[in-house]
Short mmCIF file of C-alpha atoms in Angstrom, two decimals:
data_model
loop_
_atom_site.label_atom_id
_atom_site.label_comp_id
_atom_site.label_asym_id
_atom_site.label_seq_id
_atom_site.Cartn_x
_atom_site.Cartn_y
_atom_site.Cartn_z
CA UNK A 898 -8.17 -19.13 -33.47
CA UNK A 899 -5.42 -18.56 -31.36
CA UNK A 900 -2.73 -15.98 -29.67
CA UNK A 901 1.04 -16.63 -31.38
CA UNK A 902 2.49 -19.81 -29.77
CA UNK A 903 5.87 -17.89 -29.56
CA UNK A 904 5.32 -18.04 -25.62
CA UNK A 905 8.16 -17.92 -22.72
CA UNK A 906 7.38 -20.74 -20.38
CA UNK A 907 10.20 -19.82 -17.89
CA UNK A 908 11.98 -23.25 -18.22
CA UNK A 909 15.71 -23.32 -18.70
CA UNK A 910 17.60 -26.68 -19.54
CA UNK A 911 20.33 -27.46 -18.11
CA UNK A 912 22.65 -30.01 -18.79
CA UNK A 913 19.98 -32.81 -19.60
CA UNK A 914 17.83 -31.65 -16.51
CA UNK A 915 15.56 -29.22 -16.16
CA UNK A 916 15.39 -25.80 -13.97
CA UNK A 917 11.78 -23.72 -13.73
CA UNK A 918 10.52 -20.78 -12.23
CA UNK A 919 7.45 -19.63 -11.03
CA UNK A 920 4.68 -18.46 -11.28
CA UNK A 921 2.96 -22.22 -10.55
CA UNK A 922 0.11 -22.03 -12.49
CA UNK A 923 -2.08 -25.50 -14.07
CA UNK A 924 -2.72 -24.99 -16.40
CA UNK A 925 -0.30 -23.06 -17.76
CA UNK A 926 -1.05 -20.13 -19.90
CA UNK A 927 -0.39 -19.92 -23.28
CA UNK A 928 1.59 -17.05 -23.52
CA UNK A 929 2.93 -15.45 -20.18
CA UNK A 930 6.31 -13.03 -19.53
CA UNK A 931 7.46 -11.92 -15.77
CA UNK A 932 8.67 -8.24 -15.14
CA UNK A 933 10.13 -8.57 -12.15
CA UNK A 934 8.44 -7.46 -9.70
CA UNK A 935 5.83 -7.78 -7.35
CA UNK A 936 2.13 -6.77 -6.98
CA UNK A 937 0.79 -6.51 -2.94
CA UNK A 938 -2.84 -7.35 -2.63
CA UNK A 939 -3.07 -4.65 0.40
CA UNK A 940 -7.17 -4.31 2.91
CA UNK A 941 -7.09 -1.33 2.15
CA UNK A 942 -7.72 -2.50 -2.56
CA UNK A 943 -10.18 -2.10 -4.27
CA UNK A 944 -12.07 -4.13 -6.94
CA UNK A 945 -13.36 -2.56 -10.44
CA UNK A 946 -15.68 -3.08 -12.92
CA UNK A 947 -14.96 -1.04 -16.06
CA UNK A 948 -18.80 -2.39 -18.25
CA UNK A 949 -21.72 -4.23 -16.20
CA UNK A 950 -21.44 -7.34 -17.63
CA UNK A 951 -18.02 -7.57 -15.69
CA UNK A 952 -19.57 -6.80 -12.68
CA UNK A 953 -20.95 -10.35 -11.63
CA UNK A 954 -16.82 -11.52 -11.82
CA UNK A 955 -15.56 -8.94 -10.01
CA UNK A 956 -18.16 -9.78 -7.07
CA UNK A 957 -17.08 -13.74 -6.98
CA UNK A 958 -13.79 -12.92 -6.39
CA UNK A 959 -14.00 -10.48 -4.13
CA UNK A 960 -16.13 -13.55 -2.38
CA UNK A 961 -13.46 -15.83 -3.27
CA UNK A 962 -10.29 -13.35 -1.56
CA UNK A 963 -12.45 -12.92 1.91
CA UNK A 964 -12.14 -15.90 3.65
CA UNK A 965 -8.45 -16.07 3.69
CA UNK A 966 -7.19 -13.31 3.65
CA UNK A 967 -10.12 -11.44 5.75
CA UNK A 968 -10.47 -8.33 3.61
CA UNK A 969 -13.60 -6.85 2.78
CA UNK A 970 -12.46 -5.48 -0.70
CA UNK A 971 -14.66 -3.19 -2.20
CA UNK A 972 -16.48 -3.67 -5.62
CA UNK A 973 -17.48 -0.49 -7.30
CA UNK A 974 -18.13 0.74 -10.89
CA UNK A 975 -15.33 2.74 -12.75
CA UNK A 976 -12.22 1.67 -14.78
CA UNK A 977 -9.71 2.58 -11.78
CA UNK A 978 -9.00 0.22 -8.75
CA UNK A 979 -5.98 -2.36 -7.91
CA UNK A 980 -7.75 -4.67 -9.55
CA UNK A 981 -9.78 -3.95 -12.80
CA UNK A 982 -12.19 -5.47 -14.76
CA UNK A 983 -13.01 -4.83 -18.30
CA UNK A 984 -15.25 -6.16 -21.14
CA UNK A 985 -13.05 -6.05 -24.33
CA UNK A 986 -14.35 -6.48 -28.01
CA UNK A 987 -13.53 -10.36 -29.32
CA UNK A 988 -10.41 -10.23 -30.74
CA UNK A 989 -11.34 -13.40 -32.64
CA UNK A 990 -9.28 -15.83 -29.82
CA UNK A 991 -12.76 -17.02 -28.66
CA UNK A 992 -15.10 -16.41 -25.73
CA UNK A 993 -12.53 -18.38 -23.13
CA UNK A 994 -9.94 -16.10 -24.11
CA UNK A 995 -8.30 -13.33 -21.42
CA UNK A 996 -5.24 -11.23 -20.94
CA UNK A 997 -3.85 -10.37 -17.75
CA UNK A 998 -1.32 -8.08 -16.89
CA UNK A 999 0.00 -7.44 -13.22
CA UNK A 1000 1.62 -4.30 -12.71
CA UNK A 1001 0.63 -1.26 -10.66
CA UNK A 1002 -2.42 -2.31 -10.01
CA UNK A 1003 -4.43 -5.75 -12.04
CA UNK A 1004 -6.21 -5.60 -14.87
CA UNK A 1005 -8.12 -8.58 -16.38
CA UNK A 1006 -9.68 -7.93 -19.92
CA UNK A 1007 -12.04 -10.77 -21.96
CA UNK A 1008 -14.66 -10.64 -24.60
CA UNK A 1009 -17.24 -12.63 -22.55
CA UNK A 1010 -17.88 -13.42 -18.87
CA UNK A 1011 -15.93 -16.62 -19.21
CA UNK A 1012 -12.92 -15.24 -19.79
CA UNK A 1013 -13.16 -12.92 -16.68
CA UNK A 1014 -13.43 -15.65 -15.04
CA UNK A 1015 -10.57 -17.79 -15.80
CA UNK A 1016 -8.56 -14.45 -15.71
CA UNK A 1017 -9.45 -14.11 -12.04
CA UNK A 1018 -8.31 -17.98 -11.54
CA UNK A 1019 -4.74 -17.32 -12.66
CA UNK A 1020 -4.56 -14.26 -10.32
CA UNK A 1021 -5.87 -16.42 -7.63
CA UNK A 1022 -2.97 -19.02 -8.48
CA UNK A 1023 -0.66 -16.00 -8.59
CA UNK A 1024 -1.36 -15.79 -4.59
CA UNK A 1025 0.03 -17.72 -2.03
CA UNK A 1026 -1.11 -21.10 -1.60
CA UNK A 1027 -2.69 -19.84 1.62
CA UNK A 1028 -5.52 -17.93 -0.77
CA UNK A 1029 -7.13 -21.08 -1.02
CA UNK A 1030 -7.53 -21.47 3.18
CA UNK A 1031 -11.21 -21.69 3.95
CA UNK A 1032 -10.21 -19.88 7.37
CA UNK A 1033 -8.48 -16.21 7.89
CA UNK A 1034 -3.86 -16.38 7.43
CA UNK A 1035 -2.04 -13.88 8.56
CA UNK A 1036 0.10 -13.22 5.87
CA UNK A 1037 1.53 -10.75 2.91
CA UNK A 1038 -0.03 -11.55 -0.42
CA UNK A 1039 2.21 -10.64 -2.64
CA UNK A 1040 1.70 -11.59 -7.02
CA UNK A 1041 4.54 -11.41 -9.43
CA UNK A 1042 3.95 -9.20 -11.77
CA UNK A 1043 2.81 -10.54 -15.42
CA UNK A 1044 1.43 -10.07 -18.67
CA UNK A 1045 -0.67 -13.04 -19.64
CA UNK A 1046 -2.02 -13.74 -22.74
CA UNK A 1047 -4.33 -17.13 -22.97
CA UNK A 1048 -6.68 -19.25 -24.53
CA UNK A 1049 -7.69 -23.02 -24.21
CA UNK A 1050 -7.25 -25.35 -26.77
CA UNK A 1051 -10.39 -27.26 -26.69
CA UNK A 1052 -13.96 -26.22 -25.81
CA UNK A 1053 -14.82 -29.39 -23.61
CA UNK A 1054 -12.83 -29.56 -20.84
CA UNK A 1055 -14.54 -31.89 -18.81
CA UNK A 1056 -14.86 -33.89 -15.60
CA UNK A 1057 -17.85 -36.91 -15.18
CA UNK A 1058 -19.39 -38.05 -11.33
CA UNK A 1059 -20.74 -40.77 -10.96
CA UNK A 1060 -23.30 -40.52 -8.29
CA UNK A 1061 -25.64 -43.73 -9.74
CA UNK A 1062 -23.19 -46.49 -8.26
CA UNK A 1063 -22.53 -43.72 -4.93
CA UNK A 1064 -24.78 -41.19 -3.82
CA UNK A 1065 -22.98 -37.25 -3.08
CA UNK A 1066 -24.41 -35.18 -1.33
CA UNK A 1067 -25.49 -31.88 -2.94
CA UNK A 1068 -22.58 -30.27 -0.61
CA UNK A 1069 -20.07 -32.95 -1.99
CA UNK A 1070 -20.89 -32.25 -5.36
CA UNK A 1071 -20.77 -28.43 -4.91
CA UNK A 1072 -17.24 -28.51 -3.92
CA UNK A 1073 -16.11 -30.99 -6.89
CA UNK A 1074 -17.18 -28.15 -9.08
CA UNK A 1075 -15.54 -25.56 -7.32
CA UNK A 1076 -12.60 -27.55 -7.42
CA UNK A 1077 -12.97 -27.99 -11.01
CA UNK A 1078 -13.11 -24.65 -11.34
CA UNK A 1079 -10.10 -23.32 -9.82
CA UNK A 1080 -8.60 -25.88 -12.75
CA UNK A 1081 -10.45 -24.10 -15.61
CA UNK A 1082 -12.96 -26.81 -16.58
CA UNK A 1083 -15.61 -25.75 -18.01
CA UNK A 1084 -18.55 -28.96 -18.12
CA UNK A 1085 -19.27 -31.26 -15.75
CA UNK A 1086 -21.01 -34.37 -17.17
CA UNK A 1087 -24.01 -36.00 -14.10
CA UNK A 1088 -24.26 -39.60 -14.26
CA UNK A 1089 -27.61 -39.30 -12.62
CA UNK A 1090 -29.07 -42.57 -13.20
CA UNK A 1091 -27.58 -46.36 -13.06
CA UNK A 1092 -28.91 -49.56 -12.47
CA UNK A 1093 -27.96 -48.88 -8.56
CA UNK A 1094 -29.60 -45.86 -7.98
CA UNK A 1095 -31.77 -42.76 -9.24
CA UNK A 1096 -31.13 -39.75 -8.66
CA UNK A 1097 -32.58 -36.76 -9.67
CA UNK A 1098 -36.60 -36.33 -8.88
CA UNK A 1099 -38.96 -37.09 -11.86
CA UNK A 1100 -42.49 -35.00 -10.67
CA UNK A 1101 -44.27 -37.18 -13.25
CA UNK A 1102 -43.16 -40.21 -11.85
CA UNK A 1103 -42.32 -40.27 -7.96
CA UNK A 1104 -41.46 -43.89 -7.64
CA UNK A 1105 -38.14 -43.05 -9.50
CA UNK A 1106 -37.21 -41.72 -6.33
CA UNK A 1107 -39.40 -43.68 -3.92
CA UNK A 1108 -38.14 -46.93 -5.19
CA UNK A 1109 -35.52 -46.51 -7.34
CA UNK A 1110 -33.17 -44.33 -5.35
CA UNK A 1111 -32.59 -46.64 -2.94
CA UNK A 1112 -31.19 -50.24 -2.68
CA UNK A 1113 -31.26 -52.64 0.43
CA UNK A 1114 -27.36 -53.41 0.43
CA UNK A 1115 -24.28 -53.03 -1.56
CA UNK A 1116 -21.55 -55.97 -2.51
CA UNK A 1117 -18.66 -55.45 -0.51
CA UNK A 1118 -15.11 -56.02 -1.60
CA UNK A 1119 -14.23 -56.70 -5.03
CA UNK A 1120 -17.28 -58.16 -7.34
CA UNK A 1121 -14.75 -60.64 -8.86
CA UNK A 1122 -14.01 -61.47 -5.29
CA UNK A 1123 -15.40 -65.34 -4.55
CA UNK A 1124 -17.76 -65.81 -2.17
CA UNK A 1125 -19.32 -62.36 -2.79
CA UNK A 1126 -20.35 -60.76 0.51
CA UNK A 1127 -23.08 -57.71 1.02
CA UNK A 1128 -22.58 -55.21 3.24
CA UNK A 1129 -25.86 -55.39 4.55
CA UNK A 1130 -26.49 -51.71 4.92
CA UNK A 1131 -29.37 -49.57 2.85
CA UNK A 1132 -27.92 -47.12 0.90
CA UNK A 1133 -29.44 -44.37 -1.39
CA UNK A 1134 -30.40 -40.53 -1.82
CA UNK A 1135 -31.48 -38.16 -4.74
CA UNK A 1136 -31.32 -34.85 -5.94
CA UNK A 1137 -35.10 -32.47 -5.47
CA UNK A 1138 -35.54 -30.52 -8.06
CA UNK A 1139 -34.79 -27.47 -5.63
CA UNK A 1140 -31.34 -29.04 -5.11
CA UNK A 1141 -30.79 -29.61 -8.96
CA UNK A 1142 -31.29 -26.25 -9.36
CA UNK A 1143 -29.04 -24.54 -6.54
CA UNK A 1144 -26.01 -27.08 -8.28
CA UNK A 1145 -26.59 -25.94 -12.12
CA UNK A 1146 -26.80 -21.92 -10.85
CA UNK A 1147 -23.64 -22.43 -8.56
CA UNK A 1148 -21.71 -25.02 -12.05
CA UNK A 1149 -22.83 -21.44 -13.98
CA UNK A 1150 -22.29 -18.91 -11.95
CA UNK A 1151 -18.57 -20.40 -12.54
CA UNK A 1152 -18.80 -20.97 -16.18
CA UNK A 1153 -19.06 -24.61 -15.61
CA UNK A 1154 -22.04 -26.16 -17.73
CA UNK A 1155 -23.87 -29.42 -16.13
CA UNK A 1156 -24.58 -31.93 -18.77
CA UNK A 1157 -26.63 -34.05 -17.38
CA UNK A 1158 -27.06 -38.09 -18.45
CA UNK A 1159 -29.89 -40.53 -17.92
CA UNK A 1160 -28.77 -43.21 -19.32
CA UNK A 1161 -30.97 -45.74 -21.59
CA UNK A 1162 -32.42 -48.14 -22.82
CA UNK A 1163 -29.19 -50.27 -20.92
CA UNK A 1164 -28.34 -49.32 -17.42
CA UNK A 1165 -31.66 -48.79 -16.24
CA UNK A 1166 -32.91 -51.49 -13.78
CA UNK A 1167 -33.49 -48.92 -10.53
CA UNK A 1168 -36.24 -47.51 -13.65
CA UNK A 1169 -37.78 -50.88 -14.22
CA UNK A 1170 -37.69 -51.65 -10.27
CA UNK A 1171 -39.74 -48.98 -9.80
CA UNK A 1172 -42.03 -49.27 -13.21
CA UNK A 1173 -41.60 -53.04 -13.82
CA UNK A 1174 -43.54 -52.39 -16.87
CA UNK A 1175 -40.73 -50.87 -18.39
CA UNK A 1176 -38.33 -53.80 -18.39
CA UNK A 1177 -38.24 -56.74 -20.72
CA UNK A 1178 -40.06 -60.22 -18.18
CA UNK A 1179 -42.81 -60.62 -15.89
CA UNK A 1180 -39.74 -60.37 -12.30
CA UNK A 1181 -40.41 -57.85 -10.40
CA UNK A 1182 -36.57 -56.46 -10.22
CA UNK A 1183 -34.88 -55.17 -7.33
CA UNK A 1184 -32.43 -51.92 -7.47
CA UNK A 1185 -28.92 -53.53 -8.23
CA UNK A 1186 -27.00 -54.65 -5.19
CA UNK A 1187 -23.82 -55.49 -7.83
CA UNK A 1188 -22.20 -53.97 -10.17
CA UNK A 1189 -21.09 -55.07 -13.54
CA UNK A 1190 -23.19 -54.76 -17.29
CA UNK A 1191 -26.95 -55.80 -16.56
CA UNK A 1192 -28.95 -58.08 -19.35
CA UNK A 1193 -31.67 -56.30 -17.88
CA UNK A 1194 -32.73 -53.43 -20.57
CA UNK A 1195 -35.79 -51.34 -20.78
CA UNK A 1196 -38.04 -52.38 -23.58
CA UNK A 1197 -38.27 -50.54 -26.71
CA UNK A 1198 -42.40 -50.13 -26.52
CA UNK A 1199 -43.69 -46.66 -27.89
CA UNK A 1200 -44.65 -46.23 -23.92
CA UNK A 1201 -41.33 -47.20 -22.88
CA UNK A 1202 -40.08 -44.41 -25.62
CA UNK A 1203 -43.00 -42.21 -24.28
CA UNK A 1204 -41.09 -42.71 -20.45
CA UNK A 1205 -37.89 -41.62 -21.47
CA UNK A 1206 -39.47 -38.01 -23.18
CA UNK A 1207 -41.25 -37.52 -20.01
CA UNK A 1208 -38.09 -37.49 -17.69
CA UNK A 1209 -36.09 -35.84 -20.14
CA UNK A 1210 -38.96 -33.18 -20.15
CA UNK A 1211 -38.52 -32.15 -16.72
CA UNK A 1212 -34.59 -33.07 -17.21
CA UNK A 1213 -34.66 -30.53 -19.68
CA UNK A 1214 -36.38 -27.86 -17.42
CA UNK A 1215 -33.86 -28.10 -14.98
CA UNK A 1216 -30.41 -28.47 -17.78
CA UNK A 1217 -30.13 -25.45 -19.97
CA UNK A 1218 -27.11 -27.39 -21.24
CA UNK A 1219 -26.95 -27.98 -25.27
CA UNK A 1220 -25.97 -31.66 -24.50
CA UNK A 1221 -27.92 -34.22 -22.95
CA UNK A 1222 -26.33 -37.21 -22.68
CA UNK A 1223 -28.79 -40.88 -22.66
CA UNK A 1224 -26.26 -43.55 -21.70
CA UNK A 1225 -26.28 -46.05 -24.68
CA UNK A 1226 -23.51 -48.22 -22.99
CA UNK A 1227 -23.30 -51.43 -22.90
CA UNK A 1228 -27.01 -52.45 -23.25
CA UNK A 1229 -27.15 -55.82 -23.89
CA UNK A 1230 -29.62 -57.22 -26.34
CA UNK A 1231 -30.21 -60.85 -25.42
CA UNK A 1232 -33.78 -59.99 -24.19
CA UNK A 1233 -34.87 -58.37 -26.94
CA UNK A 1234 -32.99 -61.83 -28.71
CA UNK A 1235 -35.35 -63.98 -26.86
CA UNK A 1236 -38.39 -61.83 -27.31
CA UNK A 1237 -41.46 -62.57 -29.67
CA UNK A 1238 -42.97 -59.28 -29.00
CA UNK A 1239 -39.42 -57.18 -29.91
CA UNK A 1240 -38.83 -59.69 -32.42
CA UNK A 1241 -41.85 -58.49 -33.86
CA UNK A 1242 -41.40 -54.34 -33.47
CA UNK A 1243 -38.24 -55.56 -34.99
CA UNK A 1244 -39.95 -56.80 -37.86
CA UNK A 1245 -42.86 -54.05 -38.19
CA UNK A 1246 -40.48 -51.34 -37.80
CA UNK A 1247 -37.99 -53.07 -40.85
CA UNK A 1248 -34.80 -53.66 -38.23
CA UNK A 1249 -32.02 -55.81 -39.68
CA UNK A 1250 -30.80 -56.96 -35.94
CA UNK A 1251 -31.25 -55.51 -32.74
CA UNK A 1252 -27.77 -53.09 -32.81
CA UNK A 1253 -30.64 -51.11 -35.37
CA UNK A 1254 -33.16 -51.79 -32.82
CA UNK A 1255 -31.30 -49.82 -30.55
CA UNK A 1256 -30.14 -47.32 -33.08
CA UNK A 1257 -33.81 -46.63 -33.76
CA UNK A 1258 -34.61 -45.59 -30.20
CA UNK A 1259 -31.56 -43.07 -29.79
CA UNK A 1260 -33.09 -41.67 -33.15
CA UNK A 1261 -36.89 -41.13 -31.28
CA UNK A 1262 -34.91 -39.31 -28.07
CA UNK A 1263 -32.61 -37.38 -30.52
CA UNK A 1264 -35.45 -36.10 -32.71
CA UNK A 1265 -37.47 -35.02 -29.26
CA UNK A 1266 -34.15 -33.52 -27.76
CA UNK A 1267 -33.86 -31.72 -32.12
CA UNK A 1268 -37.07 -30.54 -31.65
CA UNK A 1269 -36.79 -28.89 -27.98
CA UNK A 1270 -33.51 -27.43 -29.39
CA UNK A 1271 -31.32 -29.43 -27.23
CA UNK A 1272 -28.27 -32.16 -28.71
CA UNK A 1273 -27.66 -35.43 -28.05
CA UNK A 1274 -24.58 -37.11 -27.33
CA UNK A 1275 -24.13 -40.72 -25.98
CA UNK A 1276 -21.43 -43.70 -25.51
CA UNK A 1277 -19.49 -44.92 -28.35
CA UNK A 1278 -22.40 -47.27 -28.85
CA UNK A 1279 -24.88 -45.80 -29.73
CA UNK A 1280 -22.99 -45.44 -33.35
CA UNK A 1281 -23.11 -49.15 -33.43
CA UNK A 1282 -26.52 -49.54 -35.38
CA UNK A 1283 -26.24 -46.11 -37.32
CA UNK A 1284 -26.07 -43.03 -35.73
CA UNK A 1285 -28.74 -40.11 -35.27
CA UNK A 1286 -28.34 -37.17 -37.50
CA UNK A 1287 -27.68 -34.69 -34.75
CA UNK A 1288 -26.51 -37.50 -32.31
CA UNK A 1289 -22.37 -36.59 -30.57
CA UNK A 1290 -20.26 -39.28 -29.95
CA UNK A 1291 -18.59 -39.80 -26.25
CA UNK A 1292 -15.65 -42.33 -27.39
CA UNK A 1293 -14.45 -44.41 -24.27
CA UNK A 1294 -13.92 -48.05 -25.29
CA UNK A 1295 -10.30 -47.43 -26.84
CA UNK A 1296 -9.80 -49.29 -30.06
CA UNK A 1297 -13.22 -51.35 -30.03
CA UNK A 1298 -14.74 -48.04 -30.14
CA UNK A 1299 -12.03 -46.16 -32.57
CA UNK A 1300 -13.72 -47.43 -35.58
CA UNK A 1301 -17.20 -45.86 -34.57
CA UNK A 1302 -15.58 -42.53 -33.69
CA UNK A 1303 -13.57 -42.36 -36.79
CA UNK A 1304 -16.13 -43.35 -38.64
CA UNK A 1305 -18.49 -40.34 -36.56
CA UNK A 1306 -16.30 -37.98 -36.99
CA UNK A 1307 -16.22 -38.85 -41.11
CA UNK A 1308 -19.64 -38.26 -40.75
CA UNK A 1309 -19.45 -34.81 -39.75
CA UNK A 1310 -20.55 -35.60 -35.83
CA UNK A 1311 -18.69 -34.18 -32.92
CA UNK A 1312 -16.51 -36.43 -30.14
CA UNK A 1313 -15.82 -35.83 -26.88
CA UNK A 1314 -13.25 -38.00 -26.20
CA UNK A 1315 -13.35 -39.98 -23.07
CA UNK A 1316 -11.04 -43.26 -23.52
CA UNK A 1317 -10.41 -45.45 -20.87
CA UNK A 1318 -6.95 -46.28 -20.89
CA UNK A 1319 -6.06 -42.71 -19.96
CA UNK A 1320 -9.12 -41.33 -18.45
CA UNK A 1321 -10.95 -43.05 -16.60
CA UNK A 1322 -10.31 -42.21 -12.98
CA UNK A 1323 -11.57 -44.56 -11.24
CA UNK A 1324 -8.10 -46.91 -12.49
CA UNK A 1325 -5.49 -47.85 -10.11
CA UNK A 1326 -3.02 -44.43 -9.30
CA UNK A 1327 -0.02 -47.04 -8.76
CA UNK A 1328 0.83 -51.33 -9.63
CA UNK A 1329 1.25 -51.25 -5.53
CA UNK A 1330 -2.38 -52.16 -5.16
CA UNK A 1331 -1.41 -53.06 -1.51
CA UNK A 1332 -1.28 -49.48 -0.46
CA UNK A 1333 -4.20 -47.87 -2.52
CA UNK A 1334 -7.72 -47.23 -1.75
CA UNK A 1335 -9.77 -50.75 -3.66
CA UNK A 1336 -10.36 -49.88 -7.22
CA UNK A 1337 -11.74 -51.45 -10.29
CA UNK A 1338 -8.82 -52.29 -11.67
CA UNK A 1339 -6.38 -50.70 -14.67
CA UNK A 1340 -3.52 -48.78 -14.23
CA UNK A 1341 -3.27 -45.22 -14.98
CA UNK A 1342 -0.41 -43.14 -13.92
CA UNK A 1343 -0.58 -39.33 -14.16
CA UNK A 1344 2.28 -38.88 -16.98
CA UNK A 1345 -0.09 -41.55 -19.01
CA UNK A 1346 -2.45 -39.08 -18.52
CA UNK A 1347 -0.55 -36.42 -19.33
CA UNK A 1348 0.69 -37.21 -22.19
CA UNK A 1349 -2.20 -38.38 -23.65
CA UNK A 1350 -3.23 -36.49 -27.02
CA UNK A 1351 -6.95 -36.19 -27.88
CA UNK A 1352 -6.63 -35.97 -31.67
CA UNK A 1353 -7.66 -39.08 -32.63
CA UNK A 1354 -4.53 -41.43 -34.66
CA UNK A 1355 -5.42 -41.11 -38.27
CA UNK A 1356 -7.99 -38.01 -37.92
CA UNK A 1357 -7.28 -35.45 -40.89
CA UNK A 1358 -7.59 -31.67 -40.24
CA UNK A 1359 -11.42 -31.77 -41.40
CA UNK A 1360 -12.03 -34.38 -39.38
CA UNK A 1361 -10.01 -33.49 -36.13
CA UNK A 1362 -11.87 -30.27 -36.10
CA UNK A 1363 -14.98 -32.29 -34.89
CA UNK A 1364 -13.28 -33.44 -31.41
CA UNK A 1365 -14.60 -30.89 -28.93
CA UNK A 1366 -12.68 -32.08 -26.12
CA UNK A 1367 -11.58 -34.04 -23.30
CA UNK A 1368 -13.21 -35.57 -20.18
CA UNK A 1369 -12.12 -37.45 -17.30
CA UNK A 1370 -14.15 -40.29 -16.01
CA UNK A 1371 -14.85 -40.93 -11.79
CA UNK A 1372 -16.94 -43.96 -11.89
CA UNK A 1373 -17.93 -45.20 -8.02
CA UNK A 1374 -18.40 -48.73 -8.07
CA UNK A 1375 -15.51 -48.95 -5.78
CA UNK A 1376 -16.02 -45.29 -4.83
CA UNK A 1377 -18.36 -44.68 -1.22
CA UNK A 1378 -17.67 -40.78 -0.76
CA UNK A 1379 -16.09 -37.82 -2.35
CA UNK A 1380 -12.74 -37.78 -0.25
CA UNK A 1381 -12.03 -40.77 -2.35
CA UNK A 1382 -13.61 -39.51 -5.75
CA UNK A 1383 -11.74 -36.48 -4.93
CA UNK A 1384 -8.24 -39.18 -3.29
CA UNK A 1385 -8.97 -40.55 -7.38
CA UNK A 1386 -9.98 -37.46 -9.65
CA UNK A 1387 -6.88 -35.33 -8.31
CA UNK A 1388 -3.93 -35.18 -9.06
CA UNK A 1389 -4.56 -36.52 -12.56
CA UNK A 1390 -7.40 -34.36 -13.51
CA UNK A 1391 -4.85 -31.25 -13.07
CA UNK A 1392 -2.72 -33.31 -15.79
CA UNK A 1393 -6.11 -33.50 -18.10
CA UNK A 1394 -6.86 -29.36 -17.65
CA UNK A 1395 -3.03 -29.07 -18.92
CA UNK A 1396 -3.81 -31.13 -21.93
CA UNK A 1397 -6.87 -30.18 -22.96
CA UNK A 1398 -5.98 -26.01 -22.30
CA UNK A 1399 -2.84 -26.32 -23.62
CA UNK A 1400 -1.16 -26.56 -27.59
CA UNK A 1401 0.30 -30.45 -27.20
CA UNK A 1402 3.64 -28.56 -28.10
CA UNK A 1403 4.28 -26.19 -25.47
CA UNK A 1404 3.67 -29.17 -22.89
CA UNK A 1405 6.03 -30.62 -20.29
CA UNK A 1406 5.51 -32.98 -17.84
CA UNK A 1407 8.64 -31.72 -15.80
CA UNK A 1408 7.88 -28.55 -15.67
CA UNK A 1409 4.13 -29.64 -14.61
CA UNK A 1410 5.77 -31.70 -12.52
CA UNK A 1411 7.43 -28.67 -10.36
CA UNK A 1412 4.78 -26.84 -10.40
CA UNK A 1413 2.08 -29.41 -8.91
CA UNK A 1414 4.27 -28.83 -6.22
CA UNK A 1415 2.71 -25.77 -5.16
CA UNK A 1416 -0.71 -26.93 -6.58
CA UNK A 1417 -0.19 -30.07 -3.43
CA UNK A 1418 -0.44 -26.60 -1.49
CA UNK A 1419 -3.26 -24.94 -2.36
CA UNK A 1420 -5.43 -28.06 -2.25
CA UNK A 1421 -4.51 -28.91 1.19
CA UNK A 1422 -5.42 -25.27 2.08
CA UNK A 1423 -8.64 -25.76 0.16
CA UNK A 1424 -9.24 -29.37 2.03
CA UNK A 1425 -8.80 -31.35 -1.02
CA UNK A 1426 -8.05 -34.92 -0.51
CA UNK A 1427 -5.52 -35.46 -3.72
CA UNK A 1428 -2.88 -38.26 -4.08
CA UNK A 1429 0.68 -36.86 -3.31
CA UNK A 1430 2.74 -37.15 -6.33
CA UNK A 1431 5.52 -39.98 -5.16
#
């Protein structure tokens, strides 16, 4: 259930053009009314929590306000204060809904700590943009008096960061997560393994990071360039299990669930380089130094399936998320087709073809995850040979993958929409490629992201109920560091945040662009390397 959709959006249309008022909130709340006054946050203010469940959010807000204001706002128990957090019974609007009332004081109420957190982030956006500064700013901290009722449209509002192609230090990942949280994203899909690098410590298999986390060099320029050149520089890195725990805890404090991805059976050359017996050939493979779809693939022996289960056992110990992502995309079957041993396995298992062999492989992992209280999710190719009973699908391949996604939803499987043409943030942001960083290709302007509708064409009400939400992808073949990752992600991620939060009939692109002028100031203060809207 949602709040009534009669909302004050603070938009006045005049002679075909639009004049918009503040507040410049992103994503825009479901309901918002201004009352025409201001509340000033002063150094003597107090933050209160009316119940113990609200205390962590109150303390986090105090910490978030401190760097820019210089205020050491006391946090105390009770229902009286300048900013008051209160946990209420669920009104039927969902755990992420909240109400924010700013008058002589600020009242934030919700049925869960997640809702309280989102209310706190809205309050931060109501303050001047300098509130995001990491250094003290001398100014008045005024907030417009408003009454807000808010609830998101979708329960999965995600961003994916690929650290397999280019390793991103832990501190950069934490900053990325923090920026996500200010826009009310709740899912961070962490792509941790690739042909070009294995980034997570697995204690049972130490060579995965000793060998698999490092490549001798990287292709320079675009992969399509001829002749192909290389930078001659060793590249790599990985996260220890203690690093992972720190990142997971940091994200959880900001109500972001981390969904780890361990790709299988394709995109696993780094693992095969570390443990050659996992592959399909007798050749010793290196960690891959180039991009592109790779013919090397895990063999489907029982011992290899057990290896994957062993890895996932340690992954599950680190990540409490319901979903575990197993990739499943771009797994070329040529080596399977050419192998007498794997053809023998296909016949023994009563499988029709190698698509069914991949589905067999994924089903073994699905059963294992279900037995451990988790759910499998993978890219839409996992449905090609028959979808494992409990699996969810991440639809990415546009029209090519759409039939499989629609069929999966019709069969009762959940879908996360991650469409290439609308949600791949490694695509160019301008047709003037000479003035943009080298990218994989494509063209995805901000307006196209904002106009995207996650409910797929051809869905009825029943199948549409299986759309969990939408997710943007930051693949890093041509993104060597976090500075460039931020440039590619923002502001397009702001558009995604709003389309995943706001009912589609309330979206207004002109209004969004007007509010983005203030959001750019917030990014400036926070040191986020966004691309300016031109």
